[in-house]
Amino acid sequence: MASTDTTAKAKPDGHDLAGLEAGLDALDAVQVKRTPFTQVLLHKVLPPVSAVVLVLAVWKILVLAEVTDDYKLPDPSAVWHSLTELWVQGTLLDIVWTSVSRGLLGFAAALALGTPLGLLVARVRFVRAALGPILSGLQSLPSVAWVPAAVIWLGITDSAMYAVILLGAVPSIANGLVSGIDQVPPLYLRAGRTIGATGARGAWHILLPAALPGYLAGLKQGWAFSWRSLMAAELIASSPDLGLGLGQFLENSRTDSDMPGVLLGIFLILFVGIAIDLIVFSPLERRVLRTRGLATR
Amino acid sequence: MAPALSTEKTGTAVVPQDAPAAVRLHHVHKSFGRPGAAQPVLDDITLDVRPGEFVCLLGASGCGKSTLLNLVAGLDRPTAGTIEVPGGRPALMFQEHALFPWLTAGRNIELALRLRGVPRAERRPEAERLLDLVRLGGSYRKRVHELSGGMRQRVALARALAQDSQLLLMDEPFAALDAITRDVLHHELTRIWSETSLSVLFVTHNVREAVRLAQRVVLLSSRPGRVAREWEVDIPQPRRIEDAAVADLSVEITEELRGEIRRHGQH
Ligand SMILES: Nc1ncnc2c1ncn2[C@@H]1O[C@H](COP(=O)(O)OP(=O)(O)O)[C@@H](O)[C@H]1O
Ligand SMILES: [Mg+2]
């Protein structure tokens, strides 16, 4: 013990410290490991699949127990039959695509409007005082409430659909960006200023990347709102002049008293909403959080 | 109990006005709050750091050390007095590493190079060189969260050096590190400082750290912050924090610092 102390004292040079430093780095550095594929399967895929199987089983049991009339609660296989029928007719993809393309186009427009709006609200005090409360308020207004107004202004047209999407999604996207910017640690801004990132360069190099997680959360919510608003609009303002989308399909099934079709419509709307989130937003968000060491799982 | 300090004014080293300086603070005052009810934090600070000098600014917590560094860094303006930094915008290192988590270690350094106007082709090799300088060659692609506390501060040091400033301001940069890591970083910092023509203004509340590093230790009083006393430290480098000479001077300075703090409990 004493001898190691003296040798350490006798060698205050760089070689000794370099070794010490390497040891410290190795001991203290965070180990980043990837979760193995089987783990992903077990913890991420199995639970939702079991949930779906459970729902189907309960459904089937209810049908077998004849709790209600067949036209109110059809057999799962009847819904499946509706699906295959649409597929054979070749209309399934058309219906889904009509709605998805509307939704994505509307979302892109909401993105193009919501982003500069959010920047303005976050950075210009007057604009924030004027528009901030309105934007937050609009988020709690169900955008289906805009459908009657949009129909009167624009008629039963594609423009009305897009108007409803915008009114639903723009506030979410702008608010997401505002809260993302508000939550940027002031330390990053100060560090940015000391290395010369001021003005527009500060916004581009520091503020926007730092606000990205909040912005992405806003985009995700914005998509959910877009999709919901669009379905409401298609459902209420359905007309043969517009292409057949999921909302119209649902409404047509209702007028035909076609319960398997109604359930299929609901499932398809749900499926598309989840799929876009899983394919686009979740990976984006996970990637951003993971590179920053913020991913919880 | 403690005698009134007679060193309060005479301790300030008198530097001729025309001598070159890395930073020159001239009767600097700083108060926060509305003009009527302003709270003075810094009072009449006059201090020069000579080119290539290593100065430690020592004081109790809350005495205005960070405020002073922010003024020198240009992040805030003094209420009165002037601050000259002839070498242009100084580099600043914080207690928190303040690295940008959306960039890799190497890219953090390259951002500083880019903002300084270094052409794209030269950035990567220069970032690698700076990482080598802080003995982190091979960590270019590491993410901030993959680095240990000591490694983060070394990347932060490399990023500060990337500004190629003549003056490096450091605000308790090692305060959150464990003793052994801090020791290693003291060594790295003195090595880099002695290999370059850098002037360093290093803020700390740790007396031993100040004596370990500095050529000159400046003690600030609290509320308001004034230059209470200065010590020239002529212990040869490389020093170690446990050296007897470092310990002896630390005892002397600690006594003085305690006296400063005690004065505030007397009324
Ligand atoms: N922006 C500010 N507004 C008001 N008071 C401040 C501000 N910044 C610092 N202070 C006050 O100035 C004093 C010195 O703070 P600081 O410079 O951070 O001290 P130190 O770094 O020496 O611990 C503290 O009392 C603090 O409350
Ligand atoms: Mg401080």
Coordinates of C-alpha atoms and ligand atoms in Angstrom, one line a residue:
Chain A
M1 CA 0.0 0.0 0.0
A2 CA 2.7 2.5 1.1
S3 CA 5.0 1.5 -1.7
T4 CA 2.3 2.0 -4.4
D5 CA 1.7 5.5 -2.9
T6 CA 5.3 6.4 -3.2
T7 CA 5.7 5.2 -6.8
A8 CA 2.6 7.2 -7.8
K9 CA 4.1 10.3 -6.2
A10 CA 7.5 9.7 -7.8
K11 CA 5.9 9.6 -11.3
P12 CA 3.9 12.7 -11.9
D13 CA 4.5 12.5 -15.6
G14 CA 2.2 12.1 -18.6
H15 CA 2.7 8.4 -19.2
D16 CA 1.3 7.5 -15.8
L17 CA -1.7 9.8 -16.3
A18 CA -2.4 8.6 -19.8
G19 CA -2.8 5.1 -18.5
L20 CA -5.0 6.4 -15.6
E21 CA -7.1 8.4 -18.1
A22 CA -7.6 5.4 -20.4
G23 CA -8.7 3.4 -17.3
L24 CA -11.1 6.1 -16.3
D25 CA -12.6 6.4 -19.8
A26 CA -13.1 2.6 -20.0
L27 CA -14.6 2.3 -16.6
D28 CA -16.9 5.3 -16.8
A29 CA -18.1 5.3 -20.4
V30 CA -21.7 4.4 -21.0
Q31 CA -22.1 1.0 -22.6
V32 CA -24.6 1.2 -25.4
K33 CA -25.9 -2.2 -26.4
R34 CA -28.6 -3.2 -29.0
T35 CA -31.5 -5.3 -27.8
P36 CA -31.4 -8.8 -29.5
F37 CA -34.1 -9.7 -32.1
T38 CA -35.7 -12.3 -29.9
Q39 CA -36.1 -9.8 -27.1
V40 CA -37.8 -7.4 -29.5
L41 CA -40.1 -10.1 -30.6
L42 CA -40.9 -11.1 -27.0
H43 CA -41.4 -7.6 -25.5
K44 CA -42.7 -5.5 -28.5
V45 CA -44.5 -7.9 -30.8
L46 CA -46.0 -10.5 -28.6
P47 CA -48.1 -8.3 -26.3
P48 CA -50.1 -6.4 -29.0
V49 CA -50.6 -9.6 -30.9
S50 CA -52.0 -11.3 -27.8
A51 CA -54.3 -8.3 -27.2
V52 CA -55.7 -8.6 -30.8
V53 CA -56.2 -12.4 -30.4
L54 CA -58.0 -11.8 -27.1
V55 CA -60.3 -9.2 -28.6
L56 CA -61.2 -11.6 -31.5
A57 CA -61.8 -14.4 -29.0
V58 CA -64.1 -12.4 -26.9
W59 CA -65.9 -11.2 -30.0
K60 CA -66.3 -14.7 -31.3
I61 CA -67.6 -15.9 -27.8
L62 CA -70.2 -13.1 -27.8
V63 CA -71.4 -14.1 -31.2
L64 CA -71.6 -17.8 -30.2
A65 CA -73.5 -16.8 -27.1
E66 CA -75.9 -14.9 -29.3
V67 CA -76.0 -11.9 -27.0
T68 CA -77.6 -9.8 -29.8
D69 CA -78.9 -10.0 -33.3
D70 CA -76.7 -11.1 -36.1
Y71 CA -77.1 -7.8 -38.0
K72 CA -75.9 -5.8 -35.0
L73 CA -72.9 -8.1 -34.1
P74 CA -71.8 -10.1 -37.2
D75 CA -69.3 -13.0 -37.0
P76 CA -65.7 -12.0 -37.4
S77 CA -65.6 -14.1 -40.5
A78 CA -68.3 -11.9 -42.1
V79 CA -66.0 -8.9 -41.7
W80 CA -63.2 -10.9 -43.1
H81 CA -65.5 -11.8 -46.0
S82 CA -66.3 -8.1 -46.7
L83 CA -62.6 -7.4 -46.8
T84 CA -61.8 -10.2 -49.3
E85 CA -64.8 -9.1 -51.4
L86 CA -63.4 -5.6 -51.6
W87 CA -60.1 -7.0 -52.5
V88 CA -61.5 -9.2 -55.2
Q89 CA -63.5 -6.3 -56.6
G90 CA -60.2 -4.4 -56.7
T91 CA -61.6 -1.4 -54.8
L92 CA -59.9 -1.9 -51.4
L93 CA -56.7 -0.2 -52.3
D94 CA -58.5 2.6 -54.1
I95 CA -60.6 3.3 -51.1
V96 CA -57.7 3.3 -48.7
W97 CA -55.5 5.3 -51.1
T98 CA -58.1 8.0 -51.6
S99 CA -58.2 8.7 -47.9
V100 CA -54.5 8.2 -47.2
S101 CA -53.4 10.5 -50.1
R102 CA -55.8 13.2 -48.9
G103 CA -54.6 12.8 -45.4
L104 CA -50.9 12.9 -46.3
L105 CA -51.4 15.9 -48.7
G106 CA -53.4 17.7 -46.1
F107 CA -50.8 16.9 -43.5
A108 CA -48.0 18.2 -45.7
A109 CA -49.9 21.5 -46.1
A110 CA -50.4 21.6 -42.4
L111 CA -46.7 21.1 -41.9
A112 CA -45.8 23.9 -44.3
L113 CA -48.2 26.3 -42.5
G114 CA -47.7 25.1 -38.9
T115 CA -44.0 25.3 -38.8
P116 CA -43.4 29.0 -39.7
L117 CA -46.5 29.8 -37.5
G118 CA -44.9 27.9 -34.6
L119 CA -41.6 29.7 -35.1
L120 CA -43.3 33.1 -35.1
V121 CA -45.3 32.4 -32.0
A122 CA -42.3 31.0 -30.2
R123 CA -39.9 33.9 -31.1
V124 CA -42.0 37.0 -31.5
R125 CA -43.5 38.2 -28.3
F126 CA -46.4 40.1 -29.8
V127 CA -47.4 37.1 -32.0
R128 CA -47.2 34.8 -29.0
A129 CA -49.4 37.1 -26.9
A130 CA -51.9 37.4 -29.7
L131 CA -52.0 33.9 -31.1
G132 CA -50.6 31.6 -28.4
P133 CA -53.9 31.3 -26.4
I134 CA -55.9 30.9 -29.6
L135 CA -53.7 28.1 -30.8
S136 CA -53.9 26.2 -27.5
G137 CA -57.6 26.7 -27.4
L138 CA -58.0 25.4 -31.0
Q139 CA -56.3 22.2 -29.9
S140 CA -59.2 21.3 -27.6
L141 CA -61.8 22.1 -30.3
P142 CA -62.8 18.9 -32.0
S143 CA -62.1 19.6 -35.7
V144 CA -65.3 17.9 -36.7
A145 CA -66.9 21.1 -35.5
W146 CA -65.4 22.8 -38.5
V147 CA -67.1 20.5 -41.0
P148 CA -70.4 22.4 -41.3
A149 CA -68.6 25.7 -41.7
A150 CA -66.2 24.2 -44.3
V151 CA -69.1 22.8 -46.2
I152 CA -71.0 26.1 -46.3
W153 CA -67.8 28.0 -47.4
L154 CA -66.4 25.5 -49.8
G155 CA -69.2 23.1 -50.7
I156 CA -68.8 19.4 -50.5
T157 CA -65.4 19.4 -52.2
D158 CA -61.9 18.3 -51.7
S159 CA -61.1 21.8 -50.5
A160 CA -63.5 21.4 -47.6
M161 CA -61.7 18.2 -46.6
Y162 CA -58.3 19.9 -46.7
A163 CA -59.7 22.9 -44.8
V164 CA -60.8 20.7 -42.0
I165 CA -57.5 18.8 -42.0
L166 CA -55.6 22.1 -41.7
L167 CA -57.8 23.4 -38.9
G168 CA -57.2 20.2 -37.0
A169 CA -53.5 19.7 -37.6
V170 CA -51.9 23.2 -37.8
P171 CA -52.5 24.1 -34.2
S172 CA -50.9 20.8 -33.0
I173 CA -47.9 21.2 -35.2
A174 CA -47.4 24.9 -34.2
N175 CA -47.9 24.2 -30.6
G176 CA -45.5 21.3 -30.7
L177 CA -42.8 23.5 -32.1
V178 CA -43.5 26.2 -29.6
S179 CA -43.2 23.9 -26.6
G180 CA -40.2 22.3 -28.2
I181 CA -38.5 25.7 -28.4
D182 CA -39.6 26.7 -24.9
Q183 CA -38.0 23.6 -23.5
V184 CA -34.6 24.1 -25.1
P185 CA -32.2 24.4 -22.2
P186 CA -30.8 28.0 -22.0
L187 CA -27.4 26.4 -21.6
Y188 CA -27.4 25.3 -25.3
L189 CA -28.3 28.8 -26.4
R190 CA -25.5 30.3 -24.3
A191 CA -23.0 27.7 -25.5
G192 CA -24.2 28.4 -29.1
R193 CA -23.7 32.1 -28.7
T194 CA -20.2 31.6 -27.3
I195 CA -19.2 29.7 -30.4
G196 CA -20.7 32.3 -32.6
A197 CA -24.2 30.9 -33.4
T198 CA -26.2 34.1 -33.2
G199 CA -29.3 35.2 -35.1
A200 CA -30.3 33.0 -38.0
R201 CA -27.3 30.8 -37.6
G202 CA -28.3 30.3 -33.9
A203 CA -31.8 29.3 -35.0
W204 CA -30.6 26.9 -37.6
H205 CA -27.7 25.2 -35.8
I206 CA -28.9 25.3 -32.2
L207 CA -32.5 26.3 -31.7
L208 CA -34.2 24.0 -34.3
P209 CA -32.2 20.9 -33.6
A210 CA -32.6 21.4 -29.9
A211 CA -36.4 21.8 -30.3
L212 CA -36.7 18.7 -32.6
P213 CA -38.1 16.3 -30.0
G214 CA -41.0 18.6 -29.1
Y215 CA -41.5 19.4 -32.8
L216 CA -41.7 15.7 -33.7
A217 CA -44.2 15.1 -30.8
G218 CA -46.3 17.9 -32.4
L219 CA -46.1 16.3 -35.8
K220 CA -47.2 13.0 -34.5
Q221 CA -50.2 14.5 -32.8
G222 CA -50.8 16.6 -35.9
W223 CA -51.0 13.5 -38.0
A224 CA -53.5 11.9 -35.6
F225 CA -55.6 15.1 -35.8
S226 CA -55.3 15.2 -39.6
W227 CA -56.5 11.7 -39.9
R228 CA -59.4 12.1 -37.4
S229 CA -60.6 15.4 -39.0
L230 CA -60.4 13.8 -42.4
M231 CA -62.5 10.8 -41.4
A232 CA -65.1 13.1 -39.8
A233 CA -65.2 15.2 -42.9
E234 CA -65.6 12.3 -45.2
L235 CA -68.2 10.8 -43.0
I236 CA -70.4 13.9 -42.8
A237 CA -69.7 15.5 -46.1
S238 CA -69.9 12.4 -48.3
S239 CA -70.9 12.9 -51.9
P240 CA -70.6 10.7 -55.0
D241 CA -68.7 13.5 -56.7
L242 CA -65.8 12.9 -54.4
G243 CA -63.7 9.8 -54.7
L244 CA -64.7 6.9 -52.5
G245 CA -62.7 7.2 -49.3
L246 CA -62.8 5.3 -46.0
G247 CA -65.2 7.7 -44.4
Q248 CA -67.6 7.5 -47.4
F249 CA -67.3 3.8 -47.4
L250 CA -68.3 3.7 -43.7
E251 CA -71.2 6.0 -44.4
N252 CA -72.4 3.9 -47.4
S253 CA -72.2 0.8 -45.4
R254 CA -74.4 2.4 -42.7
T255 CA -77.1 3.4 -45.2
D256 CA -77.0 -0.1 -46.6
S257 CA -77.3 -1.5 -43.0
D258 CA -74.2 -3.5 -43.8
M259 CA -72.7 -4.1 -40.3
P260 CA -69.7 -6.1 -41.5
G261 CA -68.9 -3.2 -43.8
V262 CA -69.2 -0.7 -41.0
L263 CA -66.9 -2.7 -38.8
L264 CA -64.5 -3.2 -41.7
G265 CA -64.5 0.6 -42.2
I266 CA -63.7 1.2 -38.6
F267 CA -60.9 -1.4 -38.6
L268 CA -59.4 0.1 -41.8
I269 CA -59.4 3.6 -40.4
L270 CA -57.8 2.4 -37.2
F271 CA -55.3 0.3 -39.1
V272 CA -54.2 3.2 -41.4
G273 CA -53.8 5.6 -38.4
I274 CA -51.7 3.1 -36.6
A275 CA -49.7 2.0 -39.6
I276 CA -48.7 5.6 -40.6
D277 CA -47.6 6.2 -37.0
L278 CA -45.6 2.9 -36.9
I279 CA -44.0 3.4 -40.3
V280 CA -43.3 7.1 -40.2
F281 CA -43.5 8.8 -36.9
S282 CA -42.4 6.3 -34.3
P283 CA -39.1 5.3 -36.1
L284 CA -38.4 9.0 -36.6
E285 CA -39.0 9.9 -33.0
R286 CA -37.1 6.8 -31.7
R287 CA -34.2 7.7 -33.9
V288 CA -34.0 11.2 -32.7
L289 CA -34.4 10.3 -29.0
R290 CA -31.9 7.4 -29.3
T291 CA -29.1 9.6 -30.9
R292 CA -29.6 11.9 -27.9
G293 CA -29.5 9.2 -25.4
L294 CA -33.1 10.0 -24.4
A295 CA -34.8 6.8 -25.5
T296 CA -36.4 5.1 -22.5
R297 CA -36.4 1.7 -24.0
Chain B
M1 CA -14.0 39.0 15.0
A2 CA -11.9 39.0 11.9
P3 CA -9.9 42.2 11.4
A4 CA -11.0 44.4 8.5
L5 CA -9.0 43.5 5.5
S6 CA -6.3 46.0 4.7
T7 CA -5.4 44.2 1.5
E8 CA -8.7 45.0 -0.2
K9 CA -7.3 47.7 -2.5
T10 CA -3.5 47.2 -2.3
G11 CA -3.8 43.6 -3.4
T12 CA -4.6 44.5 -7.0
A13 CA -1.6 44.2 -9.2
V14 CA -1.0 47.5 -11.0
V15 CA -0.6 46.9 -14.7
P16 CA 0.4 49.8 -16.9
Q17 CA -2.4 50.9 -19.1
D18 CA -0.5 50.3 -22.4
A19 CA 0.8 46.8 -21.5
P20 CA -0.8 44.1 -23.7
A21 CA -3.6 42.2 -22.0
A22 CA -5.7 39.2 -23.0
V23 CA -8.6 40.8 -21.1
R24 CA -8.8 44.1 -19.3
L25 CA -11.6 44.9 -16.9
H26 CA -11.7 48.5 -15.9
H27 CA -13.9 49.6 -12.9
V28 CA -16.6 47.1 -13.8
H29 CA -19.9 47.2 -11.9
K30 CA -22.8 44.9 -12.4
S31 CA -26.2 44.9 -10.7
F32 CA -29.3 43.0 -11.5
G33 CA -32.9 44.2 -11.2
R34 CA -34.7 47.5 -11.8
P35 CA -32.6 50.7 -11.6
G36 CA -34.2 51.8 -8.3
A37 CA -33.9 48.5 -6.4
A38 CA -30.8 47.2 -8.1
Q39 CA -28.8 44.5 -6.3
P40 CA -25.1 45.1 -6.8
V41 CA -23.3 41.9 -7.6
L42 CA -19.9 43.1 -8.9
D43 CA -18.4 46.3 -7.5
D44 CA -15.5 48.1 -9.1
I45 CA -13.6 45.1 -10.5
T46 CA -10.4 46.1 -12.1
L47 CA -8.4 43.2 -13.4
D48 CA -6.0 42.3 -16.2
V49 CA -5.1 38.9 -17.5
R50 CA -1.7 39.1 -19.3
P51 CA -1.3 37.3 -22.6
G52 CA -0.5 33.6 -21.9
E53 CA -1.3 34.0 -18.2
F54 CA -3.3 31.5 -16.2
V55 CA -5.5 33.3 -13.6
C56 CA -7.8 31.6 -11.2
L57 CA -10.7 33.6 -9.9
L58 CA -11.7 32.3 -6.4
G59 CA -14.7 33.1 -4.3
A60 CA -17.5 31.7 -2.3
S61 CA -20.7 30.5 -4.1
G62 CA -22.9 33.4 -5.2
C63 CA -20.1 36.0 -5.1
G64 CA -20.5 36.8 -8.8
K65 CA -17.9 34.6 -10.5
S66 CA -20.2 33.4 -13.2
T67 CA -21.6 36.9 -13.7
L68 CA -18.1 38.1 -14.2
L69 CA -17.3 35.4 -16.8
N70 CA -20.5 36.1 -18.6
L71 CA -19.6 39.7 -18.9
V72 CA -16.2 38.9 -20.3
A73 CA -17.7 36.4 -22.7
G74 CA -20.1 39.1 -23.9
L75 CA -23.2 37.2 -22.9
D76 CA -24.2 40.1 -20.7
R77 CA -23.3 43.8 -20.4
P78 CA -21.7 45.5 -17.4
T79 CA -23.8 48.2 -15.6
A80 CA -20.7 50.5 -15.6
G81 CA -17.1 50.2 -16.5
T82 CA -15.4 48.7 -19.5
I83 CA -14.2 45.3 -20.6
E84 CA -11.7 45.0 -23.4
V85 CA -10.9 41.6 -25.0
P86 CA -8.3 42.5 -27.7
G87 CA -8.2 39.0 -29.1
G88 CA -11.9 38.9 -30.1
R89 CA -14.6 36.7 -28.7
P90 CA -13.3 34.5 -25.9
A91 CA -14.0 30.7 -25.7
L92 CA -16.1 29.7 -22.7
M93 CA -16.5 26.4 -20.9
F94 CA -19.2 25.7 -18.4
Q95 CA -19.6 23.5 -15.4
E96 CA -22.0 21.4 -17.5
H97 CA -20.4 20.2 -20.6
A98 CA -23.0 22.0 -22.8
L99 CA -22.2 19.7 -25.7
F100 CA -25.1 19.4 -28.2
P101 CA -26.6 16.0 -27.9
W102 CA -27.8 15.9 -31.5
L103 CA -24.3 15.9 -32.8
T104 CA -21.4 13.5 -32.3
A105 CA -18.3 14.5 -30.4
G106 CA -16.5 15.3 -33.6
R107 CA -19.4 17.2 -35.1
N108 CA -19.7 19.4 -31.9
I109 CA -16.1 20.5 -32.6
E110 CA -16.8 20.9 -36.3
L111 CA -19.7 23.2 -35.6
A112 CA -17.4 25.6 -33.7
L113 CA -15.0 25.4 -36.6
R114 CA -17.7 26.0 -39.1
L115 CA -19.0 29.0 -37.3
R116 CA -15.5 30.3 -37.1
G117 CA -15.4 30.1 -40.9
V118 CA -13.0 27.2 -41.4
P119 CA -13.5 25.7 -44.9
R120 CA -15.4 22.4 -45.0
A121 CA -12.4 20.3 -46.2
E122 CA -10.3 21.4 -43.2
R123 CA -12.9 20.8 -40.5
R124 CA -12.7 17.1 -40.2
P125 CA -8.9 16.8 -39.9
E126 CA -8.8 19.8 -37.5
A127 CA -11.5 18.2 -35.3
E128 CA -9.5 15.0 -35.2
R129 CA -6.4 16.9 -34.2
L130 CA -8.2 18.6 -31.4
L131 CA -9.7 15.3 -30.2
D132 CA -6.1 13.9 -30.2
L133 CA -5.0 16.9 -28.2
V134 CA -7.4 16.1 -25.4
R135 CA -6.5 12.4 -25.8
L136 CA -9.8 11.4 -27.3
G137 CA -8.6 10.3 -30.7
G138 CA -11.0 7.7 -32.0
S139 CA -14.0 9.2 -30.3
Y140 CA -15.1 11.3 -33.3
R141 CA -18.3 9.3 -33.8
K142 CA -19.2 8.9 -30.2
R143 CA -22.5 10.4 -29.1
V144 CA -22.5 12.7 -26.1
H145 CA -24.4 10.3 -23.9
E146 CA -21.9 7.6 -24.7
L147 CA -19.1 9.6 -23.0
S148 CA -18.2 9.7 -19.4
G149 CA -18.3 13.0 -17.4
G150 CA -14.5 13.5 -17.8
M151 CA -14.6 12.7 -21.5
R152 CA -17.5 15.1 -22.1
Q153 CA -15.5 17.9 -20.4
R154 CA -12.5 17.0 -22.6
V155 CA -14.7 17.3 -25.7
A156 CA -16.0 20.5 -24.4
L157 CA -12.4 21.7 -24.0
A158 CA -11.6 20.6 -27.5
R159 CA -14.7 22.6 -28.8
A160 CA -13.6 25.6 -26.9
L161 CA -10.1 25.3 -28.4
A162 CA -11.7 25.0 -31.8
Q163 CA -12.7 28.6 -31.6
D164 CA -9.0 29.4 -31.8
S165 CA -9.4 32.2 -29.3
Q166 CA -6.5 33.7 -27.4
L167 CA -8.6 33.7 -24.2
L168 CA -10.3 30.7 -22.6
L169 CA -12.8 31.3 -19.9
M170 CA -13.7 28.4 -17.7
D171 CA -16.6 28.4 -15.2
E172 CA -16.0 25.7 -12.6
P173 CA -15.6 23.2 -15.5
F174 CA -14.4 20.3 -13.3
A175 CA -16.6 20.9 -10.2
A176 CA -19.0 18.0 -11.0
L177 CA -16.2 15.4 -11.6
D178 CA -14.8 12.9 -9.1
A179 CA -11.4 13.7 -7.6
I180 CA -9.3 11.4 -9.7
T181 CA -10.9 12.5 -13.0
R182 CA -10.5 16.1 -11.9
D183 CA -6.8 15.5 -11.2
V184 CA -6.3 14.0 -14.7
L185 CA -8.1 17.0 -16.2
H186 CA -6.0 19.5 -14.3
H187 CA -3.0 17.8 -15.8
E188 CA -4.4 17.9 -19.3
L189 CA -5.4 21.5 -19.0
T190 CA -1.9 22.7 -17.7
R191 CA -0.3 20.6 -20.5
I192 CA -2.4 22.1 -23.2
W193 CA -2.0 25.6 -21.7
S194 CA 1.7 25.3 -21.6
E195 CA 1.8 24.0 -25.2
T196 CA -0.2 26.9 -26.5
S197 CA -0.2 30.7 -26.1
L198 CA -3.6 30.5 -24.5
S199 CA -4.6 32.9 -21.7
V200 CA -6.9 31.3 -19.2
L201 CA -9.4 32.9 -16.7
F202 CA -10.5 30.0 -14.6
V203 CA -13.3 30.3 -12.0
T204 CA -13.5 28.0 -9.0
H205 CA -14.6 27.9 -5.4
N206 CA -12.0 25.2 -4.8
V207 CA -8.9 26.7 -3.2
R208 CA -6.6 23.8 -3.9
E209 CA -7.7 23.6 -7.5
A210 CA -6.9 27.3 -7.9
V211 CA -3.4 26.9 -6.4
R212 CA -2.8 23.7 -8.4
L213 CA -3.5 25.5 -11.7
A214 CA -2.9 29.2 -11.5
Q215 CA 0.0 31.5 -11.9
R216 CA -2.1 34.1 -10.1
V217 CA -5.0 33.6 -7.8
V218 CA -7.5 36.4 -7.4
L219 CA -9.8 36.3 -4.4
L220 CA -13.3 37.9 -4.8
S221 CA -15.2 39.1 -1.8
S222 CA -19.0 38.4 -1.6
R223 CA -21.9 40.8 -1.8
P224 CA -20.8 42.9 -3.5
G225 CA -18.0 41.1 -5.4
R226 CA -14.7 43.0 -5.2
V227 CA -11.1 41.9 -5.7
A228 CA -10.2 41.2 -2.2
R229 CA -6.6 40.0 -2.7
E230 CA -4.3 38.4 -5.2
W231 CA -1.5 35.9 -4.9
E232 CA 1.2 35.1 -7.4
V233 CA 1.8 31.3 -7.3
D234 CA 5.4 30.6 -8.2
I235 CA 5.4 26.9 -7.5
P236 CA 6.8 25.3 -10.6
Q237 CA 4.6 23.2 -12.9
P238 CA 3.9 20.3 -13.2
R239 CA 2.4 20.6 -9.7
R240 CA 0.2 18.0 -8.0
I241 CA -2.7 18.8 -5.9
E242 CA -1.2 17.0 -2.9
D243 CA 2.2 18.8 -3.1
A244 CA 3.2 20.4 0.2
A245 CA 3.7 23.8 -1.4
V246 CA 0.3 23.7 -2.9
A247 CA -1.2 22.7 0.4
D248 CA 0.6 25.4 2.3
L249 CA -0.6 28.2 0.1
S250 CA -4.1 26.7 0.0
V251 CA -4.2 26.9 3.8
E252 CA -3.3 30.6 3.7
I253 CA -5.8 31.4 1.0
T254 CA -8.5 29.4 2.7
E255 CA -8.0 31.4 5.9
E256 CA -8.5 34.6 3.9
L257 CA -11.6 33.2 2.2
R258 CA -13.1 32.1 5.5
G259 CA -12.5 35.6 6.9
E260 CA -14.3 37.0 3.8
I261 CA -17.2 34.7 4.4
R262 CA -17.3 35.3 8.2
R263 CA -17.7 39.0 7.7
H264 CA -21.2 38.3 6.3
G265 CA -22.3 36.6 9.5
Q266 CA -21.5 39.6 11.7
H267 CA -24.6 41.7 11.2
Ligands
LIG1 N1 -29.7 37.1 -14.2 C1 -29.7 37.4 -12.9 N2 -30.7 38.1 -12.3 C2 -30.6 38.4 -11.0 N3 -29.7 38.0 -10.2 C3 -28.7 37.3 -10.6 C4 -28.6 36.9 -12.0 N4 -27.5 36.2 -12.2 C5 -26.9 36.1 -11.0 N5 -27.6 36.8 -10.1 C6 -27.2 36.9 -8.7 O1 -25.9 37.3 -8.7 C7 -25.2 36.7 -7.6 C8 -23.9 36.1 -8.2 O2 -24.3 34.9 -9.0 P1 -23.2 34.1 -9.8 O3 -22.4 35.0 -10.6 O4 -23.9 33.0 -10.4 O5 -22.3 33.6 -8.5 P2 -21.1 32.4 -8.5 O6 -20.9 32.0 -9.9 O7 -20.0 33.1 -7.9 O8 -21.6 31.3 -7.7 C9 -26.1 35.7 -7.0 O9 -26.5 36.3 -5.8 C10 -27.2 35.6 -8.0 O10 -28.4 35.4 -7.3
MG2 MG -21.2 30.1 -10.8

